[in-house]
Amino acid sequence: RWVNADHDFLDVEEAVRVTSAGFRLGAYTVNDAARARELDGMGVECVITDNAEVLAGLGKHPAHWV
């Protein structure tokens, strides 16, 4: 089960609340590489973006890009 949230509304407390409830967490629309890295550190597993360079900055393999 997933929760996909607007990244502007995600902080560490909210990420912990969602993941502690047993949900996987995704964020949209993240077009800033620094913000994507911050979200990754919070446990966000899926980042939706308009800019592939954001994902490249996470060091994720392109096969994992959505």
mmCIF file of N, CA and C in Angstrom:
data_model
loop_
_atom_site.group_PDB
_atom_site.id
_atom_site.type_symbol
_atom_site.label_atom_id
_atom_site.label_comp_id
_atom_site.label_asym_id
_atom_site.label_seq_id
_atom_site.Cartn_x
_atom_site.Cartn_y
_atom_site.Cartn_z
ATOM 1 N N ARG A 1 0.836 -1.178 0.000
ATOM 2 C CA ARG A 1 0.000 0.000 0.000
ATOM 3 C C ARG A 1 0.881 1.242 0.000
ATOM 4 N N TRP A 2 0.467 2.194 -0.790
ATOM 5 C CA TRP A 2 1.251 3.413 -0.996
ATOM 6 C C TRP A 2 0.459 4.649 -0.598
ATOM 7 N N VAL A 3 1.201 5.640 -0.140
ATOM 8 C CA VAL A 3 0.691 7.003 -0.018
ATOM 9 C C VAL A 3 1.584 7.858 -0.898
ATOM 10 N N ASN A 4 0.986 8.580 -1.827
ATOM 11 C CA ASN A 4 1.716 9.519 -2.680
ATOM 12 C C ASN A 4 1.270 10.918 -2.296
ATOM 13 N N ALA A 5 2.236 11.759 -1.938
ATOM 14 C CA ALA A 5 1.923 13.078 -1.414
ATOM 15 C C ALA A 5 2.675 14.169 -2.169
ATOM 16 N N ASP A 6 2.084 15.331 -2.225
ATOM 17 C CA ASP A 6 2.768 16.516 -2.735
ATOM 18 C C ASP A 6 3.966 16.762 -1.823
ATOM 19 N N HIS A 7 5.142 16.814 -2.401
ATOM 20 C CA HIS A 7 6.358 16.924 -1.585
ATOM 21 C C HIS A 7 6.369 18.170 -0.714
ATOM 22 N N ASP A 8 5.651 19.207 -1.114
ATOM 23 C CA ASP A 8 5.618 20.437 -0.315
ATOM 24 C C ASP A 8 5.012 20.213 1.069
ATOM 25 N N PHE A 9 4.245 19.150 1.226
ATOM 26 C CA PHE A 9 3.585 18.868 2.499
ATOM 27 C C PHE A 9 4.286 17.786 3.310
ATOM 28 N N LEU A 10 5.447 17.331 2.833
ATOM 29 C CA LEU A 10 6.167 16.273 3.538
ATOM 30 C C LEU A 10 7.316 16.844 4.356
ATOM 31 N N ASP A 11 7.385 16.406 5.591
ATOM 32 C CA ASP A 11 8.531 16.668 6.452
ATOM 33 C C ASP A 11 8.849 15.359 7.165
ATOM 34 N N VAL A 12 9.861 15.360 7.995
ATOM 35 C CA VAL A 12 10.283 14.124 8.657
ATOM 36 C C VAL A 12 9.149 13.537 9.491
ATOM 37 N N GLU A 13 8.461 14.368 10.251
ATOM 38 C CA GLU A 13 7.373 13.864 11.102
ATOM 39 C C GLU A 13 6.288 13.176 10.274
ATOM 40 N N GLU A 14 5.900 13.790 9.177
ATOM 41 C CA GLU A 14 4.844 13.211 8.344
ATOM 42 C C GLU A 14 5.324 11.919 7.698
ATOM 43 N N ALA A 15 6.572 11.897 7.235
ATOM 44 C CA ALA A 15 7.118 10.687 6.619
ATOM 45 C C ALA A 15 7.135 9.534 7.623
ATOM 46 N N VAL A 16 7.545 9.809 8.846
ATOM 47 C CA VAL A 16 7.570 8.775 9.885
ATOM 48 C C VAL A 16 6.151 8.303 10.188
ATOM 49 N N ARG A 17 5.225 9.226 10.265
ATOM 50 C CA ARG A 17 3.832 8.861 10.554
ATOM 51 C C ARG A 17 3.285 7.912 9.485
ATOM 52 N N VAL A 18 3.541 8.230 8.223
ATOM 53 C CA VAL A 18 3.032 7.416 7.114
ATOM 54 C C VAL A 18 3.708 6.049 7.088
ATOM 55 N N THR A 19 5.031 6.035 7.167
ATOM 56 C CA THR A 19 5.745 4.758 7.067
ATOM 57 C C THR A 19 5.527 3.897 8.310
ATOM 58 N N SER A 20 5.377 4.507 9.468
ATOM 59 C CA SER A 20 5.105 3.749 10.694
ATOM 60 C C SER A 20 3.735 3.089 10.658
ATOM 61 N N ALA A 21 2.841 3.645 9.865
ATOM 62 C CA ALA A 21 1.507 3.066 9.717
ATOM 63 C C ALA A 21 1.509 1.917 8.702
ATOM 64 N N GLY A 22 2.686 1.602 8.153
ATOM 65 C CA GLY A 22 2.804 0.468 7.249
ATOM 66 C C GLY A 22 2.663 0.800 5.777
ATOM 67 N N PHE A 23 2.675 2.085 5.451
ATOM 68 C CA PHE A 23 2.557 2.490 4.052
ATOM 69 C C PHE A 23 3.931 2.769 3.470
ATOM 70 N N ARG A 24 4.049 2.550 2.168
ATOM 71 C CA ARG A 24 5.214 2.998 1.420
ATOM 72 C C ARG A 24 4.907 4.421 0.976
ATOM 73 N N LEU A 25 5.943 5.238 0.822
ATOM 74 C CA LEU A 25 5.739 6.663 0.598
ATOM 75 C C LEU A 25 6.364 7.134 -0.700
ATOM 76 N N GLY A 26 5.565 7.857 -1.481
ATOM 77 C CA GLY A 26 6.027 8.492 -2.704
ATOM 78 C C GLY A 26 5.755 9.978 -2.637
ATOM 79 N N ALA A 27 6.473 10.750 -3.452
ATOM 80 C CA ALA A 27 6.306 12.202 -3.466
ATOM 81 C C ALA A 27 6.266 12.719 -4.898
ATOM 82 N N TYR A 28 5.424 13.706 -5.126
ATOM 83 C CA TYR A 28 5.318 14.358 -6.430
ATOM 84 C C TYR A 28 5.316 15.854 -6.232
ATOM 85 N N THR A 29 5.441 16.633 -7.147
ATOM 86 C CA THR A 29 6.293 16.636 -8.309
ATOM 87 C C THR A 29 7.577 17.336 -7.877
ATOM 88 N N VAL A 30 8.616 16.551 -7.711
ATOM 89 C CA VAL A 30 9.886 17.019 -7.151
ATOM 90 C C VAL A 30 10.827 17.366 -8.293
ATOM 91 N N ASN A 31 11.067 18.649 -8.510
ATOM 92 C CA ASN A 31 11.921 19.088 -9.614
ATOM 93 C C ASN A 31 13.226 19.714 -9.135
ATOM 94 N N ASP A 32 13.571 19.467 -7.881
ATOM 95 C CA ASP A 32 14.802 20.001 -7.307
ATOM 96 C C ASP A 32 15.610 18.834 -6.740
ATOM 97 N N ALA A 33 16.859 18.703 -7.199
ATOM 98 C CA ALA A 33 17.687 17.559 -6.797
ATOM 99 C C ALA A 33 17.954 17.537 -5.297
ATOM 100 N N ALA A 34 18.192 18.693 -4.695
ATOM 101 C CA ALA A 34 18.456 18.727 -3.257
ATOM 102 C C ALA A 34 17.224 18.266 -2.474
ATOM 103 N N ARG A 35 16.053 18.678 -2.913
ATOM 104 C CA ARG A 35 14.824 18.256 -2.240
ATOM 105 C C ARG A 35 14.621 16.749 -2.420
ATOM 106 N N ALA A 36 14.923 16.223 -3.594
ATOM 107 C CA ALA A 36 14.792 14.786 -3.832
ATOM 108 C C ALA A 36 15.706 14.003 -2.892
ATOM 109 N N ARG A 37 16.943 14.475 -2.695
ATOM 110 C CA ARG A 37 17.870 13.808 -1.771
ATOM 111 C C ARG A 37 17.337 13.885 -0.338
ATOM 112 N N GLU A 38 16.775 15.030 0.031
ATOM 113 C CA GLU A 38 16.195 15.183 1.365
ATOM 114 C C GLU A 38 15.055 14.183 1.574
ATOM 115 N N LEU A 39 14.177 14.066 0.592
ATOM 116 C CA LEU A 39 13.051 13.136 0.670
ATOM 117 C C LEU A 39 13.537 11.689 0.740
ATOM 118 N N ASP A 40 14.551 11.372 -0.046
ATOM 119 C CA ASP A 40 15.141 10.036 -0.022
ATOM 120 C C ASP A 40 15.622 9.716 1.392
ATOM 121 N N GLY A 41 16.229 10.674 2.046
ATOM 122 C CA GLY A 41 16.703 10.491 3.414
ATOM 123 C C GLY A 41 15.579 10.319 4.424
ATOM 124 N N MET A 42 14.384 10.781 4.067
ATOM 125 C CA MET A 42 13.215 10.635 4.941
ATOM 126 C C MET A 42 12.517 9.301 4.754
ATOM 127 N N GLY A 43 12.953 8.532 3.760
ATOM 128 C CA GLY A 43 12.329 7.242 3.505
ATOM 129 C C GLY A 43 11.359 7.227 2.345
ATOM 130 N N VAL A 44 11.306 8.324 1.593
ATOM 131 C CA VAL A 44 10.454 8.352 0.398
ATOM 132 C C VAL A 44 11.056 7.391 -0.623
ATOM 133 N N GLU A 45 10.244 6.470 -1.118
ATOM 134 C CA GLU A 45 10.723 5.429 -2.036
ATOM 135 C C GLU A 45 10.489 5.743 -3.504
ATOM 136 N N CYS A 46 9.586 6.660 -3.773
ATOM 137 C CA CYS A 46 9.238 6.979 -5.162
ATOM 138 C C CYS A 46 9.168 8.490 -5.304
ATOM 139 N N VAL A 47 9.952 9.017 -6.244
ATOM 140 C CA VAL A 47 9.931 10.448 -6.529
ATOM 141 C C VAL A 47 9.446 10.634 -7.956
ATOM 142 N N ILE A 48 8.390 11.392 -8.103
ATOM 143 C CA ILE A 48 7.853 11.716 -9.425
ATOM 144 C C ILE A 48 8.349 13.113 -9.777
ATOM 145 N N THR A 49 8.907 13.251 -10.978
ATOM 146 C CA THR A 49 9.525 14.507 -11.378
ATOM 147 C C THR A 49 9.295 14.775 -12.854
ATOM 148 N N ASP A 50 9.465 16.024 -13.236
ATOM 149 C CA ASP A 50 9.439 16.416 -14.648
ATOM 150 C C ASP A 50 10.849 16.497 -15.215
ATOM 151 N N ASN A 51 11.860 16.205 -14.385
ATOM 152 C CA ASN A 51 13.243 16.426 -14.760
ATOM 153 C C ASN A 51 14.076 15.191 -14.398
ATOM 154 N N ALA A 52 14.488 14.436 -15.388
ATOM 155 C CA ALA A 52 15.254 13.207 -15.158
ATOM 156 C C ALA A 52 16.560 13.458 -14.425
ATOM 157 N N GLU A 53 17.107 14.669 -14.517
ATOM 158 C CA GLU A 53 18.349 14.985 -13.807
ATOM 159 C C GLU A 53 18.161 14.882 -12.293
ATOM 160 N N VAL A 54 16.956 15.112 -11.827
ATOM 161 C CA VAL A 54 16.675 14.973 -10.390
ATOM 162 C C VAL A 54 16.919 13.535 -9.967
ATOM 163 N N LEU A 55 16.448 12.594 -10.746
ATOM 164 C CA LEU A 55 16.645 11.180 -10.424
ATOM 165 C C LEU A 55 18.101 10.783 -10.577
ATOM 166 N N ALA A 56 18.758 11.315 -11.584
ATOM 167 C CA ALA A 56 20.168 11.016 -11.776
ATOM 168 C C ALA A 56 20.969 11.473 -10.560
ATOM 169 N N GLY A 57 20.566 12.587 -9.960
ATOM 170 C CA GLY A 57 21.236 13.104 -8.775
ATOM 171 C C GLY A 57 21.064 12.214 -7.559
ATOM 172 N N LEU A 58 20.070 11.353 -7.570
ATOM 173 C CA LEU A 58 19.859 10.411 -6.480
ATOM 174 C C LEU A 58 20.740 9.176 -6.618
ATOM 175 N N GLY A 59 21.366 9.023 -7.781
ATOM 176 C CA GLY A 59 22.219 7.868 -8.003
ATOM 177 C C GLY A 59 21.442 6.595 -8.260
ATOM 178 N N LYS A 60 20.170 6.738 -8.628
ATOM 179 C CA LYS A 60 19.346 5.569 -8.905
ATOM 180 C C LYS A 60 19.565 5.136 -10.350
ATOM 181 N N HIS A 61 19.534 3.849 -10.567
ATOM 182 C CA HIS A 61 19.681 3.322 -11.915
ATOM 183 C C HIS A 61 18.445 3.668 -12.745
ATOM 184 N N PRO A 62 18.625 4.043 -14.008
ATOM 185 C CA PRO A 62 17.470 4.421 -14.850
ATOM 186 C C PRO A 62 16.372 3.373 -14.912
ATOM 187 N N ALA A 63 16.713 2.111 -14.699
ATOM 188 C CA ALA A 63 15.672 1.062 -14.737
ATOM 189 C C ALA A 63 14.671 1.245 -13.590
ATOM 190 N N HIS A 64 15.057 1.990 -12.553
ATOM 191 C CA HIS A 64 14.185 2.221 -11.410
ATOM 192 C C HIS A 64 13.419 3.531 -11.525
ATOM 193 N N TRP A 65 13.661 4.282 -12.595
ATOM 194 C CA TRP A 65 12.981 5.562 -12.772
ATOM 195 C C TRP A 65 11.549 5.338 -13.183
ATOM 196 N N VAL A 66 10.677 6.126 -12.638
ATOM 197 C CA VAL A 66 9.256 6.033 -12.965
ATOM 198 C C VAL A 66 8.859 7.257 -13.751
#
